[in-house]
CSV table of C-alpha atoms and ligand atoms in Angstrom, one decimal:
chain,number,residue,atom,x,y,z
L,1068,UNK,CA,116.8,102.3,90.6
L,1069,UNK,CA,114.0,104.7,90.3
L,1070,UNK,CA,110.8,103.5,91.8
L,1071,UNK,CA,107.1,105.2,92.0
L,1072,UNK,CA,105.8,105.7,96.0
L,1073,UNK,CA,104.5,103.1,97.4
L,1074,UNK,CA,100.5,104.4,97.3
L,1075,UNK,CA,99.3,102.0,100.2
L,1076,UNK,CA,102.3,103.1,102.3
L,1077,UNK,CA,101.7,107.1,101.9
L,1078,UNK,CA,98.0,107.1,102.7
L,1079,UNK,CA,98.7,104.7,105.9
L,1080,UNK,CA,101.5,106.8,106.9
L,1081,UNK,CA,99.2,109.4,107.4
L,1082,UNK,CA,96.8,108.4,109.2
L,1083,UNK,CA,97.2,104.6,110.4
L,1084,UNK,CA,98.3,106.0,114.2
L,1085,UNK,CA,96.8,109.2,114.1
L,1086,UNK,CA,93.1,107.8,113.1
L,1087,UNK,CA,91.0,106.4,116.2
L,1088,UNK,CA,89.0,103.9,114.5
L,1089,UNK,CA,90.7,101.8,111.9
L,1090,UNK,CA,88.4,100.5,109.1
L,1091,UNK,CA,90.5,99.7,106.4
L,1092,UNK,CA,93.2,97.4,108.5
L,1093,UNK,CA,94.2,94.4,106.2
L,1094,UNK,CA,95.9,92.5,108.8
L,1095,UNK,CA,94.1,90.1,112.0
L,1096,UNK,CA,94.1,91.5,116.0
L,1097,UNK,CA,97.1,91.5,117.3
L,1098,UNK,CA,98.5,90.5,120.8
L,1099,UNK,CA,101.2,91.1,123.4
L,1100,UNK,CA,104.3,89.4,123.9
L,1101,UNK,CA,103.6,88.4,126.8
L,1102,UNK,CA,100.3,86.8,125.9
L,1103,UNK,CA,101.6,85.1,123.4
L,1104,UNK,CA,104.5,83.7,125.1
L,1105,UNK,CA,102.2,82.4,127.7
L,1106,UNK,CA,100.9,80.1,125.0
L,1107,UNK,CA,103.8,77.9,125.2
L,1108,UNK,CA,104.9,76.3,128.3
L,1109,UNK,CA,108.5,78.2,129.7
L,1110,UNK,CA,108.8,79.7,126.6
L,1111,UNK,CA,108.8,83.4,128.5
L,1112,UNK,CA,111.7,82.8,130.2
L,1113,UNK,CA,113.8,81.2,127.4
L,1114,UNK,CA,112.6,84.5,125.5
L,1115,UNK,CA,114.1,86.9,128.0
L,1116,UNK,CA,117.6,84.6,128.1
L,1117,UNK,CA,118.2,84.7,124.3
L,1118,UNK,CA,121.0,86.1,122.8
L,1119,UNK,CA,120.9,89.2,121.1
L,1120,UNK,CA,123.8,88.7,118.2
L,1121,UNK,CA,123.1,88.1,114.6
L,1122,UNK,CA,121.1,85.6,113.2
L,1123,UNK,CA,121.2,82.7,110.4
L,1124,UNK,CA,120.6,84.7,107.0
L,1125,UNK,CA,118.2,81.5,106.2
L,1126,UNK,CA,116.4,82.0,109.2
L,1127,UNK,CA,116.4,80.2,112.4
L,1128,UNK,CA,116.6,76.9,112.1
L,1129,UNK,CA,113.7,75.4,114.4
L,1130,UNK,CA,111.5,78.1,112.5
L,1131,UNK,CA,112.3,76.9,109.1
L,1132,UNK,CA,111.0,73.2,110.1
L,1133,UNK,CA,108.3,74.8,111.7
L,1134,UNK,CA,107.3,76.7,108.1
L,1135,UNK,CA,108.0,73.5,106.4
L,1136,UNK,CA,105.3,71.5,108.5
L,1137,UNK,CA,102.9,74.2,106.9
L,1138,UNK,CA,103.2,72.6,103.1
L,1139,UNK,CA,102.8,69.2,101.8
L,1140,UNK,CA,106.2,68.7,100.1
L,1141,UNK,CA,108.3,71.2,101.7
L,1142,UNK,CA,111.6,70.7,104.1
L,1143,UNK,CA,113.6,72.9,105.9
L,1144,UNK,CA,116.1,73.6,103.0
L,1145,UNK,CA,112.9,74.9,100.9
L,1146,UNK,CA,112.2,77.9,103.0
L,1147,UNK,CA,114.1,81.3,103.2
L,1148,UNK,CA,112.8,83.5,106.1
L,1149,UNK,CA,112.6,87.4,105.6
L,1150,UNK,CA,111.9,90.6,107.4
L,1151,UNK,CA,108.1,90.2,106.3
L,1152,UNK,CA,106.2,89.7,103.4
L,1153,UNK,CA,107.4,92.9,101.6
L,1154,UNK,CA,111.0,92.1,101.9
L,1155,UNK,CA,110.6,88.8,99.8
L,1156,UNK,CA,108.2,90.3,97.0
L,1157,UNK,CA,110.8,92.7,96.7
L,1158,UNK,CA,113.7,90.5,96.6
L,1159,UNK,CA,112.1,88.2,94.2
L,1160,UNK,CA,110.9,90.8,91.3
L,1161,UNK,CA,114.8,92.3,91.6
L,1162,UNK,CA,116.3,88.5,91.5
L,1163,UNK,CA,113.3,87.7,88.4
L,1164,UNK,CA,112.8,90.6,86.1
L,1165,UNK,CA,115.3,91.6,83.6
L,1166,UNK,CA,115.0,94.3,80.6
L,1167,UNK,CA,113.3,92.7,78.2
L,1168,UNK,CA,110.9,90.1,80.1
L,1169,UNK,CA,107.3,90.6,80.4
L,1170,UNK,CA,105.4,89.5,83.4
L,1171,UNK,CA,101.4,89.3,84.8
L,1172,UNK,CA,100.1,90.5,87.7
L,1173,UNK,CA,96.7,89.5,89.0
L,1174,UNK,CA,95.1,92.6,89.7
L,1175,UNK,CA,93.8,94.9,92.1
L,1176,UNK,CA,97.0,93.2,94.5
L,1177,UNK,CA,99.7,94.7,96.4
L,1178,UNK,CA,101.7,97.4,95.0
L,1179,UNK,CA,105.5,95.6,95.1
L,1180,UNK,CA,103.9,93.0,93.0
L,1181,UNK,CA,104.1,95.2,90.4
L,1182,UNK,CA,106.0,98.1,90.7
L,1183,UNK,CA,108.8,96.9,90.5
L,1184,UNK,CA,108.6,95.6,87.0
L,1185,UNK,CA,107.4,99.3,86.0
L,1186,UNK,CA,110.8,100.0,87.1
L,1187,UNK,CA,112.5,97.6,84.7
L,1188,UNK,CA,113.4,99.6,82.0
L,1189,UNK,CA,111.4,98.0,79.1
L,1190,UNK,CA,110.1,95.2,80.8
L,1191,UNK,CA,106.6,94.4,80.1
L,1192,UNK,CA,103.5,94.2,82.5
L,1193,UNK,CA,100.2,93.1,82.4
L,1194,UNK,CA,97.4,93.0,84.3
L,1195,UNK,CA,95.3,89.7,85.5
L,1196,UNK,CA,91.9,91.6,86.3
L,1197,UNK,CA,89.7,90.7,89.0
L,1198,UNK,CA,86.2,91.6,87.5
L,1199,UNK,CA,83.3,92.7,89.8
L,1200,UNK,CA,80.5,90.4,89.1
L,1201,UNK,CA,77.8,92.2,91.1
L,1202,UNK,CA,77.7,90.0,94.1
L,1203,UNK,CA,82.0,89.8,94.7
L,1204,UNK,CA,84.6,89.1,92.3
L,1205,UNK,CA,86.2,86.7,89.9
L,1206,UNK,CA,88.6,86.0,87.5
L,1207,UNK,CA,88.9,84.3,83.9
L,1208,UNK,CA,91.5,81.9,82.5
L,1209,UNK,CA,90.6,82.6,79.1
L,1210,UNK,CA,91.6,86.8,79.6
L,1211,UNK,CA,95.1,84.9,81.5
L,1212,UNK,CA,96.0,83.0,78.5
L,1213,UNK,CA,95.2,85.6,76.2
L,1214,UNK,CA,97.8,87.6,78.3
L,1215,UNK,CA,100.7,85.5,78.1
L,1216,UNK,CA,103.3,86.6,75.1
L,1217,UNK,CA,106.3,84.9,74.0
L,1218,UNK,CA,108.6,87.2,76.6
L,1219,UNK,CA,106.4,86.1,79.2
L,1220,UNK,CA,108.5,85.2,82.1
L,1221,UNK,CA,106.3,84.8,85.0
L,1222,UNK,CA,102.9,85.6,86.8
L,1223,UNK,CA,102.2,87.1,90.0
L,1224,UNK,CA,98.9,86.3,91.8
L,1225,UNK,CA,97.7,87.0,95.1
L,1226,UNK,CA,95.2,84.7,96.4
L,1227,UNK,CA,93.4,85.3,98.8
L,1228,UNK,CA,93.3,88.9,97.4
L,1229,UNK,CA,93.7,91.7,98.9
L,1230,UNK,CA,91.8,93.9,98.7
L,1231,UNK,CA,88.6,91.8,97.0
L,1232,UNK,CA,88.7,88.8,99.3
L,1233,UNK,CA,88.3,86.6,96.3
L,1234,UNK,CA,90.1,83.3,96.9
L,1235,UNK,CA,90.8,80.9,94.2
L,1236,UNK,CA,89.2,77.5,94.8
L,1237,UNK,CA,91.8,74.4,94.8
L,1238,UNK,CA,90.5,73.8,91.4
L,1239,UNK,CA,90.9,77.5,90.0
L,1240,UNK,CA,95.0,76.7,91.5
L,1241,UNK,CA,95.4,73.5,89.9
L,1242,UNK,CA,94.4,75.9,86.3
L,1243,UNK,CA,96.4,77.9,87.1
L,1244,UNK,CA,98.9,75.9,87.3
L,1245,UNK,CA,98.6,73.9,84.6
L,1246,UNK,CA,98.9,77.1,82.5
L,1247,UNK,CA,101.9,78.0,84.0
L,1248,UNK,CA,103.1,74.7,83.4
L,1249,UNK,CA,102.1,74.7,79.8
L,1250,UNK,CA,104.0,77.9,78.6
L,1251,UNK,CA,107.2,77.2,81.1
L,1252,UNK,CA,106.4,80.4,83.5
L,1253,UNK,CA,107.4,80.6,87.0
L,1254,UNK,CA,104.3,81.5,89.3
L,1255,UNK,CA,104.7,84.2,92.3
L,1256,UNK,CA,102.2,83.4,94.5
L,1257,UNK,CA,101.1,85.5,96.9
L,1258,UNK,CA,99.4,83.6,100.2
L,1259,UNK,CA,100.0,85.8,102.9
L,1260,UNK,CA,95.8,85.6,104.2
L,1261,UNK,CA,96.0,81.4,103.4
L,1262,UNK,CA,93.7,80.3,106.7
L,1263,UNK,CA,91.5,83.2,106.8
L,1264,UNK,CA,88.9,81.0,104.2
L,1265,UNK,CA,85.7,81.5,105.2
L,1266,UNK,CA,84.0,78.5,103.0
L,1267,UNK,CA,86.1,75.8,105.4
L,1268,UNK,CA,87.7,74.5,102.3
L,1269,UNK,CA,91.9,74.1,103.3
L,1270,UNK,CA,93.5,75.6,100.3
L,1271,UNK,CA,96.8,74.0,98.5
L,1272,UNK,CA,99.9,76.0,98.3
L,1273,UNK,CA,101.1,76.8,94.8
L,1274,UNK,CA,104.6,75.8,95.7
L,1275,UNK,CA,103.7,72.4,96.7
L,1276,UNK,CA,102.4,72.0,93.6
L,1277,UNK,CA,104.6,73.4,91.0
L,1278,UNK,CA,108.4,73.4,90.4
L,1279,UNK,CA,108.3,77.0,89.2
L,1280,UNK,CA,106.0,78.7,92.2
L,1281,UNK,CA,107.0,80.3,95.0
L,1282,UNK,CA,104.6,80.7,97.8
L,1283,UNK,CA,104.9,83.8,99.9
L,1284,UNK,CA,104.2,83.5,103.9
L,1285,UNK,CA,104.1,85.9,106.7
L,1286,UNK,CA,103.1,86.1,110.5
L,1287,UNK,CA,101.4,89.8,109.9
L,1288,UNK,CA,98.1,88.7,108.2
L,1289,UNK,CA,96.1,85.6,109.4
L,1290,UNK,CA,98.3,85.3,112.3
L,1291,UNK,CA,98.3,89.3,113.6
L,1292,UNK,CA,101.7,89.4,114.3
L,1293,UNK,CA,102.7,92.2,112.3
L,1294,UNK,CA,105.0,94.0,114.0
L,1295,UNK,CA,107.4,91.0,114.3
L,1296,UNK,CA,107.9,91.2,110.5
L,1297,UNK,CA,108.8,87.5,109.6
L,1298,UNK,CA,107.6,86.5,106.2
L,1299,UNK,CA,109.4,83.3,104.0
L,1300,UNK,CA,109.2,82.0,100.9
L,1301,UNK,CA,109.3,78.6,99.9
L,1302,UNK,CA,109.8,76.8,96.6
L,1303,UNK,CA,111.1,73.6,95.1
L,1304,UNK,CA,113.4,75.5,93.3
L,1305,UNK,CA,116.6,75.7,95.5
L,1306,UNK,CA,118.3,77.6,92.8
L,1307,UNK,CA,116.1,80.4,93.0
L,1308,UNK,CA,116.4,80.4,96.5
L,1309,UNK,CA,119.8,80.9,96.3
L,1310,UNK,CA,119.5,83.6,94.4
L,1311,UNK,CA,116.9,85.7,96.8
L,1312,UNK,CA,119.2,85.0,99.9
L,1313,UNK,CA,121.9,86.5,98.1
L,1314,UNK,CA,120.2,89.5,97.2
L,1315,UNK,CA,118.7,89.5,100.7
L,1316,UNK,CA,122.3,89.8,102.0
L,1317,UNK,CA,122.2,93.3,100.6
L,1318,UNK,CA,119.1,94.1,102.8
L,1319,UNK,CA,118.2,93.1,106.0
L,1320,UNK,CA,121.0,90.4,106.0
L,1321,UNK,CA,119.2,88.3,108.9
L,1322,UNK,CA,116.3,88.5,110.5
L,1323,UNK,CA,115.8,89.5,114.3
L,1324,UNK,CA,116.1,86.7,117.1
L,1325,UNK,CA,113.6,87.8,119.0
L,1326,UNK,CA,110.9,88.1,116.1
L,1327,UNK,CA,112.1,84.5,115.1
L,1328,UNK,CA,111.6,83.6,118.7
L,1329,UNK,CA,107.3,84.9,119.0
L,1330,UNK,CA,107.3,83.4,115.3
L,1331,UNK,CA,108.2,80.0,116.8
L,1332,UNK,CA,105.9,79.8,119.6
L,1333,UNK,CA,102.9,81.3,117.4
L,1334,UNK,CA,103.8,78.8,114.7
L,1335,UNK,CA,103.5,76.0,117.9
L,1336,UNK,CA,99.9,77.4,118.7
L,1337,UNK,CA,99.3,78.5,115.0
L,1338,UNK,CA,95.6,76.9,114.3
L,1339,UNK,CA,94.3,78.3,117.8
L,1340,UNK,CA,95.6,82.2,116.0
L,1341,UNK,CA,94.0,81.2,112.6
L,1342,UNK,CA,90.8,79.8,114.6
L,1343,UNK,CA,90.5,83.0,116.8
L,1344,UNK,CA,91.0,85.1,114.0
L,1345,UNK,CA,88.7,83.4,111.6
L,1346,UNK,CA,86.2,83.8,114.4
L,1347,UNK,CA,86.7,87.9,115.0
L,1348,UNK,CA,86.0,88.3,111.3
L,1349,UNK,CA,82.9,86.1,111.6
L,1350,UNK,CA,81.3,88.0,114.0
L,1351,UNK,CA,82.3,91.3,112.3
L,1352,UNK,CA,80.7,90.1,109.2
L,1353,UNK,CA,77.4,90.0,111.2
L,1354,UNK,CA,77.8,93.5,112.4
L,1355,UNK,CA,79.0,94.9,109.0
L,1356,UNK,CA,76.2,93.1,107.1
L,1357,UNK,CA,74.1,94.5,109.8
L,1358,UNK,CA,75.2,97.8,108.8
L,1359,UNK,CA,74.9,97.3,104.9
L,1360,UNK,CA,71.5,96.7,105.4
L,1361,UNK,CA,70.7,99.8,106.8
L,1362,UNK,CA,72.4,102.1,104.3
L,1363,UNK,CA,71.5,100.6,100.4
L,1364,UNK,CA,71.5,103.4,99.0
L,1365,UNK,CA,75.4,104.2,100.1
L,1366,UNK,CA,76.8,100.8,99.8
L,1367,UNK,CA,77.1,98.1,97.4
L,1368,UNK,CA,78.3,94.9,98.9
L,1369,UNK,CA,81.0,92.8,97.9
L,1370,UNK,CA,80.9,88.9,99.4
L,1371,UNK,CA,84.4,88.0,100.7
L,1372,UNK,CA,85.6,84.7,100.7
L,1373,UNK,CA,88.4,85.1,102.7
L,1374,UNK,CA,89.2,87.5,105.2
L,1375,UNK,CA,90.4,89.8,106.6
L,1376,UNK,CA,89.5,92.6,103.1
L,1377,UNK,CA,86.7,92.8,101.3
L,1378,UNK,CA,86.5,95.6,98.4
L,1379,UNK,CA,83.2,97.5,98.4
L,1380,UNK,CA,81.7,100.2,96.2
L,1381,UNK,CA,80.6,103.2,96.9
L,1382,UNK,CA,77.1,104.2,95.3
L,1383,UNK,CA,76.9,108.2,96.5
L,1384,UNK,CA,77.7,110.6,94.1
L,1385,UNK,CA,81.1,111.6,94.8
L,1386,UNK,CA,84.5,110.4,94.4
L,1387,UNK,CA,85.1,107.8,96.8
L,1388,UNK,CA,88.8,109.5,97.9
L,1389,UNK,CA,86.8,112.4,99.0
L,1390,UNK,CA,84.4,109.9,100.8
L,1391,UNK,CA,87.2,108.8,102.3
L,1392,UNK,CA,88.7,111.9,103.1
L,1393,UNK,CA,86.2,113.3,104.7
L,1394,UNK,CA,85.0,110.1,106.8
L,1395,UNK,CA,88.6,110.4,108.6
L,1396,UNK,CA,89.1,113.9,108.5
L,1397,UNK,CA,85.7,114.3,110.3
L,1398,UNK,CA,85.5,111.2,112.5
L,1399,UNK,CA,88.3,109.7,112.5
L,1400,UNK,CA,87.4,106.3,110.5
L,1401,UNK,CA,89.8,105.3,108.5
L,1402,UNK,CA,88.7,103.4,105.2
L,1403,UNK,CA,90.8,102.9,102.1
L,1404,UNK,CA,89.7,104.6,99.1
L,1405,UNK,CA,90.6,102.4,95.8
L,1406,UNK,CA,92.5,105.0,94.0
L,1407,UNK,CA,95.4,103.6,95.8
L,1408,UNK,CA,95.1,100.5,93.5
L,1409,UNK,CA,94.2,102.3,90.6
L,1410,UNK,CA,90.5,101.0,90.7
L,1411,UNK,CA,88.3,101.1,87.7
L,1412,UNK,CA,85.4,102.0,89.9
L,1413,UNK,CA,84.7,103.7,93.1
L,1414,UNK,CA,85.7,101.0,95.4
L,1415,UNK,CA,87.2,101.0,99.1
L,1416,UNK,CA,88.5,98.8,101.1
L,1417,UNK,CA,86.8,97.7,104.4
L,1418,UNK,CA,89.3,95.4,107.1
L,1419,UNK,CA,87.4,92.5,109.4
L,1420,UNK,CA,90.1,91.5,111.4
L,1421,UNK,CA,89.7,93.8,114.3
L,1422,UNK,CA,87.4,93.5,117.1
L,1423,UNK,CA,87.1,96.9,117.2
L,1424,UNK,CA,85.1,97.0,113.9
L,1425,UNK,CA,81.8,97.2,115.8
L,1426,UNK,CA,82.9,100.6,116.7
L,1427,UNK,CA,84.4,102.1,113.7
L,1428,UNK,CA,81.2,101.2,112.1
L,1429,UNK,CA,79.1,103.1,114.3
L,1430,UNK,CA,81.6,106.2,113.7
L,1431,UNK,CA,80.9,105.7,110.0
L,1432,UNK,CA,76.9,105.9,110.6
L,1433,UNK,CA,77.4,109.0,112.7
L,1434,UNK,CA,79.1,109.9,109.7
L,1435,UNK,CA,76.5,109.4,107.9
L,1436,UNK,CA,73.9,110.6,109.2
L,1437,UNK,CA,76.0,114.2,110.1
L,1438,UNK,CA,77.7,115.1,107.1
L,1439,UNK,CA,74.6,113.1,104.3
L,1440,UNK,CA,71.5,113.0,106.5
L,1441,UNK,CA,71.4,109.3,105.7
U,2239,LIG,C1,98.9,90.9,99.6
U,2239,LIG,C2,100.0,91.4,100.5
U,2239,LIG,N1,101.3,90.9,100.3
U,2239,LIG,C3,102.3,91.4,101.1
U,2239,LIG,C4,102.1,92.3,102.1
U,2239,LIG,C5,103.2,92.8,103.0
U,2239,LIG,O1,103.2,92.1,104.2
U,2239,LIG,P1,104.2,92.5,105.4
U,2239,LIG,O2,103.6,93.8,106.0
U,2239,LIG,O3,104.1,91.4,106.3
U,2239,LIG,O4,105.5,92.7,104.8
U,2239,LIG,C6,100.8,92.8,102.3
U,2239,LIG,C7,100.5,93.8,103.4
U,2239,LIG,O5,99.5,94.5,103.4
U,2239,LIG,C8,99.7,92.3,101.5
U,2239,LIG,O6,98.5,92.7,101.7
């Protein structure tokens, strides 16, 4: 298999531990071990006592339940646990997409979503754009429909989007669905920043709702536990389960014990992480808003109705990878420009999950104010 780099990956790979003030994270604050294991009552000690051997392919046991209790109609035999988000995108487009098939990707969204069907050999793609509306972004059903093609097998979305923030309402899902139900497509859904809503509405999983959808979960995002790297999908379809396991049995095989462990307590405590997180990116929106207000004549601000992203534009003129360039090459803020996602406009993408945020922004406006006397 031939595949294209990973854009995302390159750019943070040089410059995500190198750059002192991190502007462009996509995932929540994060936490120590120990703080988190002092959410749970004895759970420390059982952590250092564990076993170190290999672990249930499936995933932990206790951790599946746990999942389950996130969804409506889901048990434990509905959810497969992997070694993060990636690890089950990837999985899933091998498992899915054959020569031949054609499949829809919302769009901008996370490179795996897609790349791997450009790595099909003739297998179709199309994008699901997001359109900026002025004020954020949306999306139209009509433009979906219009998309789909006999060889249509299936559509990727990825809501709450990264990088725009835009978050489909529980009606805009049950559309969705409804289309995918209509023309017999399965539905990759995407759901890794699901309790980062900012408008207090709970949002529906797809795969509670549909046969054919599978819902992709991970600790990294809402929860900020990252570096643990458990994700999971879960679906109705058992069948298509089977299918990703066995395909995970040529990657990471099972997951590791001590990452399922944190996973389980954090999963115990999991609305007090969503709350605290919702709560830094509140407060960061002040600040950043703050900061938008100063500089309209640089900035043209994008509303995001989830966090942690939100996908600005840039209104000097230059290219905004040079913007970026220069903003981290000088001062060390690190911000994403949108030519990673191919962007049809000079967009960048601005993280609200760290409580450090205050500080990157006051390295951008030194920024600025040095290098544009603005
Ligand atoms: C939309 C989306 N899906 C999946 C992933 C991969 O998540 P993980 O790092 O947990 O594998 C990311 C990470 O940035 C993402 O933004």
């Amino acid at each position: 298999m031939r595949i294209d780099d990973f854009k995302l990956e390159c750019y943070f790979g040089k410059y995500e531990f190198s750059a002192p003030y991190l502007l462009a994270q996509s995932d929540c604050e994060s936490m120590s071990a120990r703080e988190l294991l002092a959410m749970e009552p004895g759970a420390e000690e059982e952590y250092l006592n564990q076993n170190l051997g290999y672990t249930e392919t499936w995933g932990d046991p206790e951790l599946r339940d746990l999942i389950a209790g996130l969804y409506r109609n889901m048990e434990r035999e509905n959810i497969l646990v992997f070694h993060g988000a990636q690890e089950a995108i990837f999985a899933y487009m091998n498992v899915m997409l054959e020569p031949g098939d054609h499949m829809i990707a919302m769009y901008p969204n996370y490179q795996s979503a897609y790349e791997v069907a450009r790595s099909v050999p003739d297998c179709g793609l199309s994008m699901w754009r997001l359109h900026d509306d002025g004020n954020g972004w949306s999306i139209d059903f009509d433009e979906l429909e219009s998309l789909i093609r006999p060889e249509t097998k299936l559509i990727a979305v990825n809501s709450p989007n990264n990088p725009t923030g835009f978050t489909f309402t529980n009606d805009q899902m049950s559309r969705l669905i409804e289309i995918c139900g209509k023309h017999d497509l399965y539905l990759f859904s995407d759901e890794v920043y699901k309790g980062l809503e900012l408008d207090g509405e709970p949002r529906e999983w797809a795969a509670d709702q549909y046969g054919k959808a599978v819902s992709l979960g991970v600790m990294s995002k809402a929860y900020g536990l990252a570096g643990i790297r458990v994700g999971w999908t879960a679906s109705q379809d058992r069948e298509l389960l089977d299918k990703l396991v066995r395909f995970k049995h040529y990657m990471s095989i099972c997951d590791s014990g001590p990452s399922e462990f944190l996973a389980k307590a954090a999963l115990k405590h999991g609305d007090e992480l969503l709350e605290r997180n919702r709560s830094i990116i509140r407060e960061n929106i002040k600040t950043a808003d703050a900061f938008f207000a100063r500089h309209p004549e640089v900035f043209e601000v994008k509303t995001m109705e989830c966090g942690p992203v939100a996908f600005h534009k840039l209104k000097l003129d230059m290219p905004v990878s040079e913007f970026c360039r220069l903003a981290v090459e000088k001062k060390g803020v690190l911000l994403l420009s949108g030519d990673v996602y191919e962007a049809d406009g000079p967009y960048f993408r601005m993280g609200y999950g760290r409580k450090a945020m205050g500080e990157g922004l006051a390295k951008l406006e030194e920024f600025l104010n040095e290098e544009f006397r603005l």
